[in-house]
mmCIF file of C-alpha atoms in Angstrom:
data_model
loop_
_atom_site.group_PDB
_atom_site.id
_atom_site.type_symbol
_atom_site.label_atom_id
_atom_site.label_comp_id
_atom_site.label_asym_id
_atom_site.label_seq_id
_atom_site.Cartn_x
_atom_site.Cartn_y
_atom_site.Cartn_z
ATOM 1 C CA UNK A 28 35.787 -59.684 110.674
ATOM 2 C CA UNK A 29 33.104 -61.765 109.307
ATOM 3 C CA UNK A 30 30.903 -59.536 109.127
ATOM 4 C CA UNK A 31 32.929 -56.683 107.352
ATOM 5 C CA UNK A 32 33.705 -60.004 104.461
ATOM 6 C CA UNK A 33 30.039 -60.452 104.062
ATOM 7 C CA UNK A 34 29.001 -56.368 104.362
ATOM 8 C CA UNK A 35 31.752 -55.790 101.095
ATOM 9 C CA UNK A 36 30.449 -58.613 99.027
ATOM 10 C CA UNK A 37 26.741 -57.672 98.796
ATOM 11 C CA UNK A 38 27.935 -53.758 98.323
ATOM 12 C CA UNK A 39 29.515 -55.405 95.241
ATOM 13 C CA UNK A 40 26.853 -57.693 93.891
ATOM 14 C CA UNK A 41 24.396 -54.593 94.431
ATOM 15 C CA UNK A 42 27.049 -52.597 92.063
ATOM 16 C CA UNK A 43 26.811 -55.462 89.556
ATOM 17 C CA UNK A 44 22.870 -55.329 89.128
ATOM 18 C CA UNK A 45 22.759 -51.462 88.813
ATOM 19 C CA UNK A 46 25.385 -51.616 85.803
ATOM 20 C CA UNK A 47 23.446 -54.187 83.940
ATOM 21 C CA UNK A 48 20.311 -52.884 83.932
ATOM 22 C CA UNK A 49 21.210 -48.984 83.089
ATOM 23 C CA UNK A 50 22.930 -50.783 79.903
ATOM 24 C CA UNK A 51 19.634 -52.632 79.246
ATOM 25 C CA UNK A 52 17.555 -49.303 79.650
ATOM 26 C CA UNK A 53 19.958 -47.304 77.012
ATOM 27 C CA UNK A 54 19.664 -50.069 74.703
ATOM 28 C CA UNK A 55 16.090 -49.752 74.777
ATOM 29 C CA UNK A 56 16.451 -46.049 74.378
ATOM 30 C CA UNK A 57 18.004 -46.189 70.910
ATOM 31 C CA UNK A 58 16.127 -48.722 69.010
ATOM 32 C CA UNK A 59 14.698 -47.557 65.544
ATOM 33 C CA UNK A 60 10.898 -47.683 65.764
ATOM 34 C CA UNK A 61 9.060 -49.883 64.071
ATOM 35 C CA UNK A 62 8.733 -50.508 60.231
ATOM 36 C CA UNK A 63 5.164 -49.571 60.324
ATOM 37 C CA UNK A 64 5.677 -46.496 62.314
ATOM 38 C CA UNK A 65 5.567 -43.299 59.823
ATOM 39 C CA UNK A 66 7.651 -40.854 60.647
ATOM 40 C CA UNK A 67 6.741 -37.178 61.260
ATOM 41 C CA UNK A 68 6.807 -34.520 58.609
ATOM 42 C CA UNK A 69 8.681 -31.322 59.153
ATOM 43 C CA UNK A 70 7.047 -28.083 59.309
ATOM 44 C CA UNK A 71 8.353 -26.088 55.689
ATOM 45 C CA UNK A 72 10.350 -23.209 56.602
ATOM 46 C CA UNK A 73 8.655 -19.769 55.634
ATOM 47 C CA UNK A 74 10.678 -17.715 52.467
ATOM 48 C CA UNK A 75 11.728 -14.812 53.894
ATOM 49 C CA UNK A 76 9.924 -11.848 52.672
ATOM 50 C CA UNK A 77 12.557 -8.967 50.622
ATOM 51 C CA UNK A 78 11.780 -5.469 51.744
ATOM 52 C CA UNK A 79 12.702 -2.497 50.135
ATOM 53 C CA UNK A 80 14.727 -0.016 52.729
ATOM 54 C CA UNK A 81 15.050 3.499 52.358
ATOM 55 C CA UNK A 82 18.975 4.157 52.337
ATOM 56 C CA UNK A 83 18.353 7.435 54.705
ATOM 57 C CA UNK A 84 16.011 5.987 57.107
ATOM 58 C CA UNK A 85 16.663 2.690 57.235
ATOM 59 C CA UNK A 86 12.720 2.218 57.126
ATOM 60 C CA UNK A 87 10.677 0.120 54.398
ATOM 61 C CA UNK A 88 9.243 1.862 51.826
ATOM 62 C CA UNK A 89 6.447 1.022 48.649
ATOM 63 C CA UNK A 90 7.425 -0.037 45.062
ATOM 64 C CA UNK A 91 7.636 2.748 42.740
ATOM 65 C CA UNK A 92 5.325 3.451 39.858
ATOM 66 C CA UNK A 93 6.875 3.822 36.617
ATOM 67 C CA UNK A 94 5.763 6.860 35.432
ATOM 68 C CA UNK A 95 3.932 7.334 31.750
ATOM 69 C CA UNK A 96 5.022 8.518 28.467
ATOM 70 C CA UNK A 97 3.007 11.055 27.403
ATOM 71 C CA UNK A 98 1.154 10.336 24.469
ATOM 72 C CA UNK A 99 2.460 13.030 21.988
ATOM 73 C CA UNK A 100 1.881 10.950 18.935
ATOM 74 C CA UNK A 101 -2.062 11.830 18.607
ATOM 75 C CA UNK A 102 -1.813 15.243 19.137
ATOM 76 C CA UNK A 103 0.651 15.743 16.326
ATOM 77 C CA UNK A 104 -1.681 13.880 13.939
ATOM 78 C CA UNK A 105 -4.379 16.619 14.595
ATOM 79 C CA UNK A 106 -1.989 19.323 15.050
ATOM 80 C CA UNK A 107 -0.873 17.788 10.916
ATOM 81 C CA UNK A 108 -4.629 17.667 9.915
ATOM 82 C CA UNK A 109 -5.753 20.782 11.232
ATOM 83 C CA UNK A 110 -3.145 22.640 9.487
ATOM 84 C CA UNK A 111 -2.854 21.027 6.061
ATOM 85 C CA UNK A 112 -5.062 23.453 3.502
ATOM 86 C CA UNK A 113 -3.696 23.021 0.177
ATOM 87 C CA UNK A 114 -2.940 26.658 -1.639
ATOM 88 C CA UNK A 115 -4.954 26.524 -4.737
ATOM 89 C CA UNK A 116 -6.051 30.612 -4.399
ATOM 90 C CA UNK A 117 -4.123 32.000 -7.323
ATOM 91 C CA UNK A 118 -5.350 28.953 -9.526
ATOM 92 C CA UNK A 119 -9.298 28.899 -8.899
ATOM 93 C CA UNK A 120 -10.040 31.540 -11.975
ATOM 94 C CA UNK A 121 -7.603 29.422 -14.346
ATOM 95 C CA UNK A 122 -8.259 26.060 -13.879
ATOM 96 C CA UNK A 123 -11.763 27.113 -14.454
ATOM 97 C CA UNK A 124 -11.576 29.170 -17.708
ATOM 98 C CA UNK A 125 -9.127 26.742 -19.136
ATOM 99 C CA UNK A 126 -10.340 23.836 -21.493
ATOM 100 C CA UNK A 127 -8.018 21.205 -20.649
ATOM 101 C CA UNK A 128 -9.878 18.648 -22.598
ATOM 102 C CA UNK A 129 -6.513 18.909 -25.178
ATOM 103 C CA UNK A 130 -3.734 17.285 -23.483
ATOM 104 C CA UNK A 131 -1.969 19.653 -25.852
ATOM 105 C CA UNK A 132 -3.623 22.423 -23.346
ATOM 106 C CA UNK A 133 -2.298 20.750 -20.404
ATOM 107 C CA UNK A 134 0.908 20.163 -21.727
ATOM 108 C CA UNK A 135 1.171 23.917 -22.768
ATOM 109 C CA UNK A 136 0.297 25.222 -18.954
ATOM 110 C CA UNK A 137 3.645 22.792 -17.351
ATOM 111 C CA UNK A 138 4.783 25.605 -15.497
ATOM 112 C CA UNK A 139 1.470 25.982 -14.157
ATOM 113 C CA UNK A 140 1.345 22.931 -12.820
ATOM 114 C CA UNK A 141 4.268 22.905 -11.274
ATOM 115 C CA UNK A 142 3.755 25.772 -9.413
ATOM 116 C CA UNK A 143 0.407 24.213 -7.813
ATOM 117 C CA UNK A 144 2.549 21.199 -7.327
ATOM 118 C CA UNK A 145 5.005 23.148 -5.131
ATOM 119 C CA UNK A 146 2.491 25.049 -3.340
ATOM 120 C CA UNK A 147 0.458 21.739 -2.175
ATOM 121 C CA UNK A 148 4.290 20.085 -1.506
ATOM 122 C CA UNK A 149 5.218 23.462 0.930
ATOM 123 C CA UNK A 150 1.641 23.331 2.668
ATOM 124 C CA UNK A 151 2.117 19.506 3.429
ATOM 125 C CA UNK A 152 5.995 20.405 4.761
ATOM 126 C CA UNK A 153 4.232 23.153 6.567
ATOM 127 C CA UNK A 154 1.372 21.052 8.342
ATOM 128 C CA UNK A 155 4.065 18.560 8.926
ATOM 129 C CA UNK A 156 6.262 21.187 10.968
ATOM 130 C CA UNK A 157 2.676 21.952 12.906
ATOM 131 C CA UNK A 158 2.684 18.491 13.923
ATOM 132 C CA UNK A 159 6.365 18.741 15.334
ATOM 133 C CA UNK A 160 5.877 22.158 16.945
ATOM 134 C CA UNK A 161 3.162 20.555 18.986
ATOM 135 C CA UNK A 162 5.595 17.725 20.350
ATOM 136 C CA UNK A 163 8.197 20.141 20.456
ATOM 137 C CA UNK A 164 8.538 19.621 24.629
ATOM 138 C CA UNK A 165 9.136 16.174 23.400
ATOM 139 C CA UNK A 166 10.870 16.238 20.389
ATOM 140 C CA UNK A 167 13.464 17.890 19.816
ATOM 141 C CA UNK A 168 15.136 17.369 16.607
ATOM 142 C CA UNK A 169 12.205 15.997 14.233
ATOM 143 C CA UNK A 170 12.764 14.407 10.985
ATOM 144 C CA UNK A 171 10.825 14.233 8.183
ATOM 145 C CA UNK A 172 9.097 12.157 5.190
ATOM 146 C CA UNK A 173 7.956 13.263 2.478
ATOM 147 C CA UNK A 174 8.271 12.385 -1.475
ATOM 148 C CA UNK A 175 5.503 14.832 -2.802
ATOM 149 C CA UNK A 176 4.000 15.043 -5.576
ATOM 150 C CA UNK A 177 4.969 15.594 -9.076
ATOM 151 C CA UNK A 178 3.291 17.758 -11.523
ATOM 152 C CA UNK A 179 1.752 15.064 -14.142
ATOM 153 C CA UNK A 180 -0.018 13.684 -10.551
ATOM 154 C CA UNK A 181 -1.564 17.423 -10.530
ATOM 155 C CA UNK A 182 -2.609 17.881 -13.995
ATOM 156 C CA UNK A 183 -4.660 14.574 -13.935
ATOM 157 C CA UNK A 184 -6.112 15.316 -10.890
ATOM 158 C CA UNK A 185 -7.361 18.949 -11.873
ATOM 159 C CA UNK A 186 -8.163 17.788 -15.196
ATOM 160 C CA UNK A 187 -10.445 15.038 -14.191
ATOM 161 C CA UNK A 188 -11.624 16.698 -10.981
ATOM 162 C CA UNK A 189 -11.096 20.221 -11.434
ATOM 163 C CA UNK A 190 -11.337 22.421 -7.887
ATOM 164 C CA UNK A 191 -12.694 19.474 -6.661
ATOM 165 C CA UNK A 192 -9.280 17.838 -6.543
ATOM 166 C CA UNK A 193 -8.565 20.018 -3.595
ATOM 167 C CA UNK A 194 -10.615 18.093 -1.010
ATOM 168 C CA UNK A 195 -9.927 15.087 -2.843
ATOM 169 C CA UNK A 196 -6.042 14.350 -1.719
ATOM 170 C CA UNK A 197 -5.954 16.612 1.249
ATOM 171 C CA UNK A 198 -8.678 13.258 2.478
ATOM 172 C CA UNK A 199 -6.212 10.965 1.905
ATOM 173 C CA UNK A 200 -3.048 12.158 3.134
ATOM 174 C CA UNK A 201 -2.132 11.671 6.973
ATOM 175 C CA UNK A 202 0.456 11.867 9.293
ATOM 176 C CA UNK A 203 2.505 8.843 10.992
ATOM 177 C CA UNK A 204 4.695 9.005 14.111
ATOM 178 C CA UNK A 205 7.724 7.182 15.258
ATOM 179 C CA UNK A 206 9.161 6.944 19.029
ATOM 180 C CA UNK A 207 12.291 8.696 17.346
ATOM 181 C CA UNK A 208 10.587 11.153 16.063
ATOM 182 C CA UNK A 209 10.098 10.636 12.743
ATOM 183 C CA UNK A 210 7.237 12.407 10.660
ATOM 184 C CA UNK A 211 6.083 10.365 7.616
ATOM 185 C CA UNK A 212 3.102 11.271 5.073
ATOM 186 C CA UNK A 213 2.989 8.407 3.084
ATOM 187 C CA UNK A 214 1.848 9.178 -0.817
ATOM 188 C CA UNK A 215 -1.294 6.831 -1.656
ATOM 189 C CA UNK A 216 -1.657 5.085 -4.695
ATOM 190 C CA UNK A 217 -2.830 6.866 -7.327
ATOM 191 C CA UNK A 218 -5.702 4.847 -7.764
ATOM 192 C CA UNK A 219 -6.879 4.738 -4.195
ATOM 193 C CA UNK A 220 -6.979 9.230 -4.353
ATOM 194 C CA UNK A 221 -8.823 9.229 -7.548
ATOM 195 C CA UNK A 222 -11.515 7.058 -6.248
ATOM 196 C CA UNK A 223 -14.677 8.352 -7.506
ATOM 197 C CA UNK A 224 -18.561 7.450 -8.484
ATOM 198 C CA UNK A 225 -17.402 8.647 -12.022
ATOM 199 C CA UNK A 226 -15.723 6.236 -14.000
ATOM 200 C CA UNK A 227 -15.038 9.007 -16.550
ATOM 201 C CA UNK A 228 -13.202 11.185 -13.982
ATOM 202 C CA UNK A 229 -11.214 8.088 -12.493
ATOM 203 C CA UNK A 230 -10.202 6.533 -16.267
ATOM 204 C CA UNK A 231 -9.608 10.483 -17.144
ATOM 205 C CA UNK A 232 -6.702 10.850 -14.638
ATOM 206 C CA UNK A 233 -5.551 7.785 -15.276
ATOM 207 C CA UNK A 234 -5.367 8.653 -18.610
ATOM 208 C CA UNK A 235 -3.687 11.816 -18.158
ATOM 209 C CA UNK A 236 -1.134 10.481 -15.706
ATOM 210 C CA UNK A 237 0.114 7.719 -18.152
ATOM 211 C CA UNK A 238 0.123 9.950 -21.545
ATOM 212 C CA UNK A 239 1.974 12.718 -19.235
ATOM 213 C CA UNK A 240 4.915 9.888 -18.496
ATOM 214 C CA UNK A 241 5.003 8.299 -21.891
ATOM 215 C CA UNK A 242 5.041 11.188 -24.292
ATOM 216 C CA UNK A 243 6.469 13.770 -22.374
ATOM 217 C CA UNK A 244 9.950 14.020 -19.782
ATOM 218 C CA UNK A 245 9.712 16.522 -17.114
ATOM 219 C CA UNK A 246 9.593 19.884 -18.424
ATOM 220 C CA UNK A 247 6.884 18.603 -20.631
ATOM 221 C CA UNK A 248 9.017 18.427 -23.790
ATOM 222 C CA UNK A 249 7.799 15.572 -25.997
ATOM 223 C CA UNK A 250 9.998 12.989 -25.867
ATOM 224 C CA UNK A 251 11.006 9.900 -28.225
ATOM 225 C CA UNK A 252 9.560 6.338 -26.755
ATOM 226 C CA UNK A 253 11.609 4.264 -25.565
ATOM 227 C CA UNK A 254 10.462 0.352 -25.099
ATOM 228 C CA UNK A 255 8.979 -0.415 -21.971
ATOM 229 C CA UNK A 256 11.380 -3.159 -20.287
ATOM 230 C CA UNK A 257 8.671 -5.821 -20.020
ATOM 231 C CA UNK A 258 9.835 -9.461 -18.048
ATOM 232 C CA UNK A 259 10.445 -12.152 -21.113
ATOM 233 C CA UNK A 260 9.112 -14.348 -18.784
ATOM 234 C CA UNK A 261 5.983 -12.134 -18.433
ATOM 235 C CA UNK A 262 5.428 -12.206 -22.505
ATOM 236 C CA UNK A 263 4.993 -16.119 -22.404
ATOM 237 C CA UNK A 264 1.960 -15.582 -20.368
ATOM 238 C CA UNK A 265 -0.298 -13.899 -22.185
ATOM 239 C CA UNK A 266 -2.391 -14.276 -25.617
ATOM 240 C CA UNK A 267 -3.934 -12.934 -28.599
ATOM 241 C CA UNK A 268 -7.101 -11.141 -27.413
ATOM 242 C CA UNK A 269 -9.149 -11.463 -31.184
ATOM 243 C CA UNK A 270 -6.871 -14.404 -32.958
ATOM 244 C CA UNK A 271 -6.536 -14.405 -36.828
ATOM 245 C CA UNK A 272 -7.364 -10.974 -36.785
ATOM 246 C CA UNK A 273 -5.411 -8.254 -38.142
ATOM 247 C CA UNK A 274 -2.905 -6.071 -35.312
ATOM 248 C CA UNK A 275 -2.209 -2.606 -36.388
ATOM 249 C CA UNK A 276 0.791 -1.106 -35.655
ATOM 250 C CA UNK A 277 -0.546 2.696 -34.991
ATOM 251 C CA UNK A 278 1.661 3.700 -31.805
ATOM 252 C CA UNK A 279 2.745 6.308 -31.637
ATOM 253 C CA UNK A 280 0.709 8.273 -34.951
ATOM 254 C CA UNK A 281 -0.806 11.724 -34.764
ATOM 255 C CA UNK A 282 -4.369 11.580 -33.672
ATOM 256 C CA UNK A 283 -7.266 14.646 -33.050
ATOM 257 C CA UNK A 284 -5.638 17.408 -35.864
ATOM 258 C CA UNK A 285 -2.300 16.643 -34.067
ATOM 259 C CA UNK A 286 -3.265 17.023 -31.168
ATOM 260 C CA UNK A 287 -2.496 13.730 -29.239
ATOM 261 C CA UNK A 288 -0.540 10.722 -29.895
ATOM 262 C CA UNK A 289 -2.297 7.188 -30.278
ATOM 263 C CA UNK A 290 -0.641 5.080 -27.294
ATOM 264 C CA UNK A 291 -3.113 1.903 -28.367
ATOM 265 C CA UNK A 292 -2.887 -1.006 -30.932
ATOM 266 C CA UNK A 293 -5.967 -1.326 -32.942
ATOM 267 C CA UNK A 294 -7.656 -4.399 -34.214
ATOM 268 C CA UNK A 295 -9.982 -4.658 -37.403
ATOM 269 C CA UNK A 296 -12.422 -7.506 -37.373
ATOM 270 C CA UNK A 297 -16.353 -8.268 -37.981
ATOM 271 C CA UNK A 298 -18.952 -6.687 -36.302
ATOM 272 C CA UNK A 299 -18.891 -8.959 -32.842
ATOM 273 C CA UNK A 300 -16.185 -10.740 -33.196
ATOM 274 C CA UNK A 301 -15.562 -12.064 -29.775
ATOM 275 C CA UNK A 302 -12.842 -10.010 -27.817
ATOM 276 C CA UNK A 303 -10.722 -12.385 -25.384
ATOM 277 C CA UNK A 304 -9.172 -11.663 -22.053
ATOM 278 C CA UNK A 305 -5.417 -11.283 -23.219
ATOM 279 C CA UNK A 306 -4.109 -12.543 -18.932
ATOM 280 C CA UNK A 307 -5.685 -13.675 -15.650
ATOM 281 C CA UNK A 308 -7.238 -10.846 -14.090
ATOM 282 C CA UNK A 309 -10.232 -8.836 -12.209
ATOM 283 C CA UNK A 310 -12.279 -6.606 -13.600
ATOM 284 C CA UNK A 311 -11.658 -3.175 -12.230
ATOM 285 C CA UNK A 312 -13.280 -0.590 -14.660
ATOM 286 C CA UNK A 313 -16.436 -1.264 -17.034
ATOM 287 C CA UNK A 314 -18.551 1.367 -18.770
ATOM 288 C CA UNK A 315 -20.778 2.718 -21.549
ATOM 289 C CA UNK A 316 -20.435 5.119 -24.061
ATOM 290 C CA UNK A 317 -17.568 6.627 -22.726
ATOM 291 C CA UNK A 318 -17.372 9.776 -25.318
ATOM 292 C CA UNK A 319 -13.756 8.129 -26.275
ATOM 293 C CA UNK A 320 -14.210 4.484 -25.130
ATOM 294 C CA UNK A 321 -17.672 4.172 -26.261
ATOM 295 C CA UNK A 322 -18.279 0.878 -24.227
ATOM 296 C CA UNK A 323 -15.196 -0.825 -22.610
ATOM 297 C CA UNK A 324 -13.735 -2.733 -19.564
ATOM 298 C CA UNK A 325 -10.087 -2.219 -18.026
ATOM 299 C CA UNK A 326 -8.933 -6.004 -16.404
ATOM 300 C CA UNK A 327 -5.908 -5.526 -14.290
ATOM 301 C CA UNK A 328 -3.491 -8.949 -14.137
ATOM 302 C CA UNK A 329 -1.552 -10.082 -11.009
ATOM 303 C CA UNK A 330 1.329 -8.526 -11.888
ATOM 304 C CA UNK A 331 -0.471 -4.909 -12.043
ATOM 305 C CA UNK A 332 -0.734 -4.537 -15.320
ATOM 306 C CA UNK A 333 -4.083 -2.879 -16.670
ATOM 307 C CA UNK A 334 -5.387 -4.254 -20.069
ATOM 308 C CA UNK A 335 -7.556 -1.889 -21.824
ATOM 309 C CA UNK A 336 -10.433 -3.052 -23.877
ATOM 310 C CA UNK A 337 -12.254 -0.366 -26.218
ATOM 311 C CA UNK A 338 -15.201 0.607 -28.519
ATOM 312 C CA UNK A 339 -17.450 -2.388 -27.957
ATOM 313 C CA UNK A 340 -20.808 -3.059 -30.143
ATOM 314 C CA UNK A 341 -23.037 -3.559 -26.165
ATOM 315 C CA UNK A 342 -21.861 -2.711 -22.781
ATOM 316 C CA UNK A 343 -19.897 -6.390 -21.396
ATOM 317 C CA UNK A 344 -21.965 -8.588 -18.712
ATOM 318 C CA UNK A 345 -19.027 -8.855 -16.755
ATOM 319 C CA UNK A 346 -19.232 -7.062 -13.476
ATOM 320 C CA UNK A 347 -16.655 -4.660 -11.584
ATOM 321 C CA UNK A 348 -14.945 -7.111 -9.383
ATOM 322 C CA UNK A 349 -15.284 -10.179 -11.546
ATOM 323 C CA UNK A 350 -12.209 -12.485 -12.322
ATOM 324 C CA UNK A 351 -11.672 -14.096 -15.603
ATOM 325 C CA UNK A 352 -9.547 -16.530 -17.397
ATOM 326 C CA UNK A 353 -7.284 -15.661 -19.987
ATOM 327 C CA UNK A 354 -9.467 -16.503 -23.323
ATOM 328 C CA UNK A 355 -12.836 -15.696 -21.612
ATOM 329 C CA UNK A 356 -14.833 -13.585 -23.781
ATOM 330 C CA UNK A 357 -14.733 -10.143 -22.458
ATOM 331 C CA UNK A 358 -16.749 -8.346 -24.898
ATOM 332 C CA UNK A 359 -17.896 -7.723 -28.595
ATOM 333 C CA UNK A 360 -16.140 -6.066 -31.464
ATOM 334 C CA UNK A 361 -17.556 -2.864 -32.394
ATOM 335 C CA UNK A 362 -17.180 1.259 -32.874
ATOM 336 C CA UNK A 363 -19.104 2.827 -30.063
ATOM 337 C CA UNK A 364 -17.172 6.223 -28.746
ATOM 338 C CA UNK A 365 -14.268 8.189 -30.882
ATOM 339 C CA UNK A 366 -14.173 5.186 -33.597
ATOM 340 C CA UNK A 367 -14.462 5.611 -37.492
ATOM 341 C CA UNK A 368 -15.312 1.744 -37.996
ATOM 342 C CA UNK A 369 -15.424 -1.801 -36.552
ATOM 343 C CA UNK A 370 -12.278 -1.923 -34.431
ATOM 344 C CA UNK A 371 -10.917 -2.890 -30.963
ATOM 345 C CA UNK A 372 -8.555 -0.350 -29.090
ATOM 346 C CA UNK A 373 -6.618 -1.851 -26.535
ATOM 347 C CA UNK A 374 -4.228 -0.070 -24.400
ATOM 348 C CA UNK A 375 -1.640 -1.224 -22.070
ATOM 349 C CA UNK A 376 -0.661 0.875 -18.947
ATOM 350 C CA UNK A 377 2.176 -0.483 -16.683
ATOM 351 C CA UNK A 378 1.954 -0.378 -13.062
ATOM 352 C CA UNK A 379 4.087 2.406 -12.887
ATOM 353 C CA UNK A 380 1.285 4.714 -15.102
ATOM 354 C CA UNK A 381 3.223 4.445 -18.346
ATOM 355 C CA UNK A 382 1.528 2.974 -21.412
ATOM 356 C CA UNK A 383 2.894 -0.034 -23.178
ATOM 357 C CA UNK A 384 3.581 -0.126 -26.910
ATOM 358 C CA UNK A 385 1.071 -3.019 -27.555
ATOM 359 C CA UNK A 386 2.339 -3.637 -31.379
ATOM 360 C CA UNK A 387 5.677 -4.537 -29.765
ATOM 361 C CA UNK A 388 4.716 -6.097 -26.640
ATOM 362 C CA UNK A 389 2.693 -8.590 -28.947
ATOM 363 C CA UNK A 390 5.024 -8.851 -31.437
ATOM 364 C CA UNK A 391 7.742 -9.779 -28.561
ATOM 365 C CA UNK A 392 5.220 -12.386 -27.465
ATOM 366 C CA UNK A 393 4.882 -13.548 -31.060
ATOM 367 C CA UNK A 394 1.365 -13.235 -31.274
ATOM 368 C CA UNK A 395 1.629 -10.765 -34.803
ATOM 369 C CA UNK A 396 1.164 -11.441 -37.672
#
């Protein structure tokens, strides 16, 4: 019996021991490591990839390549120039029998001139529809662009230029393309097509072009002037170009047997009397012995407006490109060209090639007597 007392009580002490230390070794288990221990860093998990499946087979396939426009735009500009040939057949023989140094001449031959106006219009239509027939896979409903010309534009162009004029504005027209479709020929300023190594051809269509618009309407019926609307604010800029000097009020009078009106001012004064820049500007035209200007320079201002300075005693020292201040001296009083005496001519032509009555534009200034 003893023995079966003692026998139970170690089986229970032995039972004691084991639960302590199992609590001691999960205790151990959990502690946080140490302060100074750095922890591990995870491994970044990899983006997943995106494929692109094929609905039908269910099988990856490559990116597709977007595929071109074609370029249709440079074609039609060659198909344009290689078809634009101005008709001036049935006018070779008569613009070259036909004096048109009279503007009286030119004015008498409007119809003319508006034929050869229509005829260069219809072959610039026509090289335009060349260009759109060549595109035609691409575009189907084309629209086009195109202001043509008028026949005062013509007649200063043949009658400075002759045949010549031909060549000379079928250089300088071209074609433009839109995405839409859109064909555009863009007229170029009239200054830019009658670019020349002659200043007597280039101040000759000038001329022409800004007599045509101010003495005549349309149909080339002379036509009563009307004032030229120029800015108030415009008139307080400029000045007398010869002050305490006489201003003529000629506009408008019969000059050459009839044949022409005068669309000037003129000024009496001494032999060299200074000649002063009436604006701001640049010199664009200068010349001598023009066989109407005699010697002269043409200063255009900011605003576009070309002052006309004629009949000097000695060709200027200013330079084609120059810029001057308003009262610089732009030349010397004198009566080289179509001049009876000791005068200055000056001329006004607006930016839109009309001339300006100078008597009245001064006057409006208050610069007249």
């Amino acid at each position: 019996m003893k023995r079966l007392i003692i026998f139970v009580l170690i089986a229970a002490l032995a039972f004691v021991l084991a639960g302590c230390n199992g609590s001691q070794i999960s205790q151990v288990a959990t502690e946080a490591p140490a302060a100074d221990t750095p922890a591990p860093t995870p491994e970044p998990t990899p983006t997943p990839q995106p494929l692109i499946i094929d609905a039908a087979t269910g099988t990856p396939t490559a990116t597709p390549v977007p595929t071109p426009t074609p370029n249709w735009s440079e074609p039609a500009k060659q198909a344009f120039s290689d078809a634009l040939n101005l008709n001036y057949e049935e006018y070779e023989s008569f613009f070259t029998e036909v004096d048109f140094t009279l503007y009286a001449t030119v004015v008498e031959n409007t119809e003319h001139f508006k034929n050869l106006t229509s005829d260069i219009n219809t072959s610039v239509q026509s090289a335009m529809q060349a260009a759109a027939d060549s595109a035609s896979a691409l575009v189907s409903e084309p629209t086009f662009n195109f202001d043509g010309f008028v026949w005062q534009q013509v007649a200063g162009f043949v009658r400075a230029y002759g045949l010549d004029s031909k060549e000379m504005i079928e250089k300088h027209l071209s074609l433009t393309t839109t995405d839409d479709g859109t064909f555009s020929v863009a007229m170029p300023l009239y200054d830019v097509i009658i670019e020349s190594d002659s200043e007597s051809q280039v101040l000759t269509a000038k001329f022409t072009l800004a007599y045509l618009n101010t003495v005549y309407d349309d149909d080339g019926v002379e036509k009563d002037y009307e004032s030229y609307p120029v800015p108030e604010d415009y008139l307080l800029t400029v000045a007398n170009p010869v002050p305490g000097n006489h201003m003529k009020d000629g506009w408008y009078q019969n000059r050459s047997k009839a044949t022409r009106k005068h669309v000037g001012m003129d000024i009496t004064g001494r032999y060299k009397t200074p000649i002063l820049s009436v604006t701001d500007g640049t010199v664009v035209y200068r010349g001598g012995e023009h066989p109407t200007c005699g010697y002269y320079i043409v200063i255009e201002d900011e605003y576009g407006y070309e002052y006309h300075y004629y009949h000097f005693a000695e060709m200027t020292t200013l330079q084609v490109g120059d810029y001057v201040k308003q009262g610089d001296i732009v030349g010397l009083m004198g009566k080289t060209g179509n001049s009876d005496g000791v005068h200055l001519h000056i001329a006004i032509i607006a930016p839109d090639y009309s001339y300006i009555n100078p008597y009245e534009f001064f006057e409006k200034a208050g610069l007249t007597d």
